[in-house]
CSV table of C-alpha atoms in Angstrom, one decimal:
chain,number,residue,atom,x,y,z
A,10,ASP,CA,-54.2,52.6,-53.3
A,11,ALA,CA,-56.0,51.0,-50.6
A,12,GLY,CA,-54.4,47.8,-49.9
A,13,ILE,CA,-50.8,45.7,-49.2
A,14,THR,CA,-47.7,47.4,-51.6
A,15,GLN,CA,-44.4,45.8,-51.5
A,16,SER,CA,-41.3,47.5,-52.3
A,17,PRO,CA,-39.0,47.0,-54.1
A,18,ARG,CA,-40.6,44.8,-56.5
A,19,TYR,CA,-37.3,43.4,-57.6
A,20,LYS,CA,-34.3,43.8,-56.2
A,21,ILE,CA,-30.7,42.5,-56.6
A,22,THR,CA,-28.0,42.4,-53.8
A,23,GLU,CA,-24.2,41.1,-53.0
A,24,THR,CA,-23.8,38.4,-50.7
A,25,GLY,CA,-22.9,40.2,-47.4
A,26,ARG,CA,-24.9,43.3,-48.3
A,27,GLN,CA,-27.7,44.1,-45.6
A,28,VAL,CA,-31.4,44.6,-47.5
A,29,THR,CA,-34.2,45.7,-46.1
A,30,LEU,CA,-38.0,45.2,-47.6
A,31,MET,CA,-40.9,47.4,-47.3
A,32,CYS,CA,-45.0,46.4,-46.4
A,33,HIS,CA,-47.5,48.8,-46.1
A,34,GLN,CA,-50.7,48.1,-45.6
A,35,THR,CA,-54.0,50.1,-45.6
A,36,TRP,CA,-56.3,48.3,-44.0
A,37,SER,CA,-55.1,48.9,-40.8
A,38,HIS,CA,-55.0,45.1,-39.6
A,39,SER,CA,-53.6,43.9,-36.8
A,40,TYR,CA,-51.8,40.6,-38.0
A,41,MET,CA,-48.2,41.2,-40.6
A,42,PHE,CA,-46.8,38.1,-41.9
A,43,TRP,CA,-43.2,37.7,-44.0
A,44,TYR,CA,-43.3,34.7,-46.2
A,45,ARG,CA,-40.7,33.3,-48.6
A,46,GLN,CA,-41.6,31.4,-51.6
A,47,ASP,CA,-39.0,28.9,-52.9
A,48,LEU,CA,-39.6,26.0,-55.5
A,49,GLY,CA,-40.7,23.1,-54.2
A,50,HIS,CA,-41.5,24.8,-50.6
A,51,GLY,CA,-44.4,26.5,-51.1
A,52,LEU,CA,-44.6,29.6,-48.7
A,53,ARG,CA,-42.3,29.8,-45.2
A,54,LEU,CA,-43.2,31.9,-42.6
A,55,ILE,CA,-40.3,33.6,-41.9
A,56,TYR,CA,-41.5,36.3,-39.2
A,57,TYR,CA,-44.8,37.4,-38.6
A,58,SER,CA,-46.6,39.9,-35.9
A,59,ALA,CA,-49.8,39.9,-33.9
A,60,ALA,CA,-49.2,44.1,-33.3
A,61,ALA,CA,-47.3,47.2,-33.4
A,62,ASP,CA,-43.9,46.2,-31.3
A,63,ILE,CA,-45.0,42.5,-31.2
A,64,THR,CA,-43.0,40.3,-33.4
A,65,ASP,CA,-42.9,36.4,-33.3
A,66,LYS,CA,-40.5,33.9,-35.1
A,67,GLY,CA,-41.3,31.5,-37.8
A,68,GLU,CA,-39.8,27.9,-39.3
A,69,VAL,CA,-37.0,30.1,-41.3
A,70,PRO,CA,-36.3,33.3,-39.0
A,71,ASP,CA,-32.6,32.8,-39.5
A,72,GLY,CA,-30.6,35.6,-40.8
A,73,TYR,CA,-33.5,38.2,-40.9
A,74,VAL,CA,-34.7,41.2,-38.8
A,75,VAL,CA,-37.9,42.1,-38.2
A,76,SER,CA,-39.6,45.4,-36.4
A,77,ARG,CA,-42.9,47.2,-36.3
A,78,SER,CA,-43.2,50.4,-35.4
A,79,LYS,CA,-46.3,51.1,-36.7
A,80,THR,CA,-49.2,48.9,-37.2
A,81,GLU,CA,-49.5,49.7,-41.1
A,82,ASN,CA,-45.2,49.2,-41.9
A,83,PHE,CA,-43.5,46.1,-41.6
A,84,PRO,CA,-40.4,46.1,-43.1
A,85,LEU,CA,-38.1,42.5,-43.3
A,86,THR,CA,-34.4,43.3,-43.2
A,87,LEU,CA,-31.6,40.6,-44.5
A,88,GLU,CA,-28.4,42.1,-42.7
A,89,SER,CA,-25.8,40.0,-44.2
A,90,ALA,CA,-27.7,39.0,-47.4
A,91,THR,CA,-26.5,35.7,-48.6
A,92,ARG,CA,-27.2,33.5,-51.7
A,93,SER,CA,-29.4,31.1,-49.6
A,94,GLN,CA,-32.0,33.8,-49.4
A,95,THR,CA,-32.3,34.5,-53.2
A,96,SER,CA,-36.2,34.4,-53.5
A,97,VAL,CA,-39.4,35.8,-53.5
A,98,TYR,CA,-40.6,37.4,-50.7
A,99,PHE,CA,-44.4,37.9,-49.9
A,100,CYS,CA,-45.9,39.9,-47.1
A,101,ALA,CA,-49.5,39.1,-45.9
A,102,SER,CA,-51.9,40.5,-43.3
A,103,LYS,CA,-54.7,39.2,-41.3
A,104,VAL,CA,-57.4,41.4,-39.4
A,105,GLY,CA,-56.9,39.6,-36.1
A,106,VAL,CA,-57.8,36.6,-34.2
A,107,GLY,CA,-61.3,35.4,-34.3
A,108,GLN,CA,-63.7,32.6,-35.1
A,109,GLY,CA,-63.7,32.5,-38.8
A,110,VAL,CA,-60.6,35.9,-38.9
A,111,VAL,CA,-58.4,33.6,-40.7
A,112,GLU,CA,-58.2,34.9,-44.2
A,113,GLN,CA,-54.3,36.5,-45.2
A,114,PHE,CA,-54.1,38.8,-47.9
A,115,PHE,CA,-50.9,38.7,-49.9
A,116,GLY,CA,-48.6,41.7,-51.4
A,117,PRO,CA,-47.5,41.2,-55.1
A,118,GLY,CA,-44.3,40.2,-53.6
A,119,THR,CA,-40.5,41.2,-53.6
A,120,ARG,CA,-38.3,39.0,-55.9
A,121,LEU,CA,-34.9,39.0,-54.4
A,122,THR,CA,-31.2,38.0,-55.6
A,123,VAL,CA,-28.1,37.6,-54.6
A,124,LEU,CA,-25.4,37.4,-56.2
B,6,ALA,CA,-45.9,17.3,-36.9
B,7,GLN,CA,-48.2,19.7,-38.6
B,8,SER,CA,-47.7,19.5,-42.7
B,9,VAL,CA,-49.8,20.3,-46.0
B,10,THR,CA,-49.0,17.8,-49.0
B,11,GLN,CA,-49.8,18.2,-52.3
B,12,PRO,CA,-49.0,14.8,-54.9
B,13,ASP,CA,-48.7,16.9,-57.8
B,14,ILE,CA,-46.4,19.4,-58.6
B,15,HIS,CA,-48.2,19.7,-61.9
B,16,ILE,CA,-51.4,19.1,-63.9
B,17,THR,CA,-52.5,19.5,-67.3
B,18,VAL,CA,-55.9,19.5,-68.4
B,19,SER,CA,-57.4,20.3,-71.6
B,20,GLU,CA,-60.1,23.5,-71.6
B,21,GLY,CA,-63.5,22.5,-70.4
B,22,ALA,CA,-62.9,19.3,-69.1
B,23,SER,CA,-63.1,18.9,-64.6
B,24,LEU,CA,-60.2,19.1,-62.8
B,25,GLU,CA,-59.8,18.0,-58.8
B,26,LEU,CA,-56.6,19.2,-57.6
B,27,ARG,CA,-55.4,17.2,-54.5
B,28,CYS,CA,-54.7,17.9,-50.9
B,29,ASN,CA,-53.4,15.9,-47.8
B,30,TYR,CA,-53.0,17.3,-44.3
B,31,SER,CA,-51.6,16.2,-41.2
B,32,TYR,CA,-52.2,18.2,-38.1
B,33,GLY,CA,-53.3,17.7,-35.0
B,34,ALA,CA,-56.2,20.1,-33.6
B,35,THR,CA,-59.2,21.2,-35.5
B,36,PRO,CA,-57.7,22.3,-38.8
B,37,TYR,CA,-58.4,25.6,-40.5
B,38,LEU,CA,-58.0,24.5,-44.0
B,39,PHE,CA,-57.7,27.1,-48.0
B,40,TRP,CA,-57.0,26.9,-51.1
B,41,TYR,CA,-55.7,30.0,-52.7
B,42,VAL,CA,-54.2,30.9,-56.2
B,43,GLN,CA,-51.3,32.3,-57.3
B,44,SER,CA,-51.2,34.3,-61.0
B,45,PRO,CA,-47.7,34.3,-62.7
B,46,GLY,CA,-45.9,37.6,-61.1
B,47,GLN,CA,-49.1,37.9,-58.7
B,48,GLY,CA,-49.6,37.2,-54.7
B,49,LEU,CA,-51.6,34.9,-53.5
B,50,GLN,CA,-55.6,35.2,-53.1
B,51,LEU,CA,-57.4,32.7,-51.8
B,52,LEU,CA,-59.9,30.6,-53.6
B,53,LEU,CA,-62.0,29.4,-50.9
B,54,LYS,CA,-61.8,28.2,-46.8
B,55,TYR,CA,-63.0,26.0,-43.9
B,56,PHE,CA,-63.3,25.5,-40.8
B,57,SER,CA,-66.5,24.4,-39.6
B,58,GLY,CA,-70.3,23.5,-41.3
B,59,ASP,CA,-70.8,22.2,-44.9
B,60,THR,CA,-67.7,19.9,-45.8
B,61,LEU,CA,-68.3,21.3,-49.4
B,62,VAL,CA,-67.0,24.3,-49.9
B,63,GLN,CA,-68.0,27.4,-53.1
B,64,GLY,CA,-65.6,29.7,-53.6
B,65,ILE,CA,-64.7,31.9,-55.9
B,66,LYS,CA,-64.3,31.3,-59.9
B,67,GLY,CA,-66.1,28.3,-59.5
B,68,PHE,CA,-64.1,26.5,-57.6
B,69,GLU,CA,-65.0,23.9,-54.7
B,70,ALA,CA,-63.7,22.3,-52.3
B,71,GLU,CA,-64.5,19.0,-50.0
B,72,PHE,CA,-63.0,18.5,-46.4
B,73,LYS,CA,-62.9,14.1,-45.6
B,74,ARG,CA,-61.4,14.2,-42.4
B,75,SER,CA,-61.5,10.1,-42.3
B,76,GLN,CA,-58.6,10.8,-45.2
B,77,SER,CA,-57.4,14.0,-44.1
B,78,SER,CA,-58.2,15.7,-47.4
B,79,PHE,CA,-59.4,19.1,-48.8
B,80,ASN,CA,-59.3,18.6,-52.2
B,81,LEU,CA,-60.6,21.1,-55.0
B,82,ARG,CA,-62.3,21.0,-57.7
B,83,LYS,CA,-63.7,22.4,-60.7
B,84,PRO,CA,-66.3,21.4,-63.3
B,85,SER,CA,-64.9,23.0,-66.2
B,86,VAL,CA,-61.8,24.7,-66.3
B,87,HIS,CA,-60.8,27.8,-68.3
B,88,TRP,CA,-57.5,29.1,-69.9
B,89,SER,CA,-57.7,31.5,-67.2
B,90,ASP,CA,-57.1,28.9,-64.7
B,91,ALA,CA,-53.7,28.5,-65.1
B,92,ALA,CA,-52.3,29.1,-62.4
B,93,GLU,CA,-50.4,28.1,-59.5
B,94,TYR,CA,-52.5,26.5,-56.7
B,95,PHE,CA,-51.3,26.3,-53.2
B,96,CYS,CA,-53.5,24.3,-50.1
B,97,ALA,CA,-52.6,25.6,-46.1
B,98,VAL,CA,-53.9,24.4,-43.3
B,99,SER,CA,-54.0,26.9,-40.3
B,100,ASN,CA,-54.7,27.5,-36.8
B,101,THR,CA,-57.7,28.0,-34.8
B,102,GLY,CA,-55.9,32.1,-34.2
B,103,GLY,CA,-55.2,32.2,-38.1
B,104,PHE,CA,-51.4,33.0,-37.6
B,105,LYS,CA,-49.3,29.6,-37.9
B,106,THR,CA,-50.1,28.7,-41.5
B,107,ILE,CA,-49.0,25.8,-43.8
B,108,PHE,CA,-48.6,25.7,-47.2
B,109,GLY,CA,-48.5,23.2,-49.2
B,110,ALA,CA,-45.7,22.9,-52.0
B,111,GLY,CA,-48.2,23.8,-54.9
B,112,THR,CA,-49.9,22.6,-58.0
B,113,ARG,CA,-49.0,24.0,-61.1
B,114,LEU,CA,-52.0,23.7,-63.1
B,115,PHE,CA,-51.5,24.0,-67.2
B,116,VAL,CA,-54.6,24.0,-69.6
B,117,LYS,CA,-54.3,23.1,-72.9
B,118,ALA,CA,-56.7,24.3,-76.2
């Protein structure tokens, strides 16, 4: 199906384990983003990528690693999960940069619980 | 510092009543402003956006928003709420390139019959 997908949709893990959340988009959008959503905070940007092999930190990058070897994929890795990383994670994409080209398209989210 | 404030954590309105959700922002340059809606268990969907021109913006699902520079506000309105509008609503501000977007904490809308 066309669009932006995330997997898994739900994940339970234990403190200290490595977890990778996947994000795939079929639009060939240049920009991709990872957000976390926590009650009372709205969405906070973790990392974003302007193109393959180009990534940059957002507001809350600590404890997370990203890579983007292909335009369509943007995985997010928690190298050693902590309870504070229990959250709902959203991936988003955007076609590019330019006047009016600002809308982001969001995936359905991954609910991660760290025990 | 750039920020977005949504003063109301939750709002309850009766079906058929009018709705206004408040949003105030702090941004140094000309902002790009958005309203997104999130239904339970879903991702965010764009309702409308503003970056220039007419300060009254029309969106999907019968929503509109008005940009008031003097008040640093971008309030969302709907003249008649439907039960299906029950969701969480996020106001957001972005830089010119659209790659640094700041979201408000959200307002949850409850609709009563």
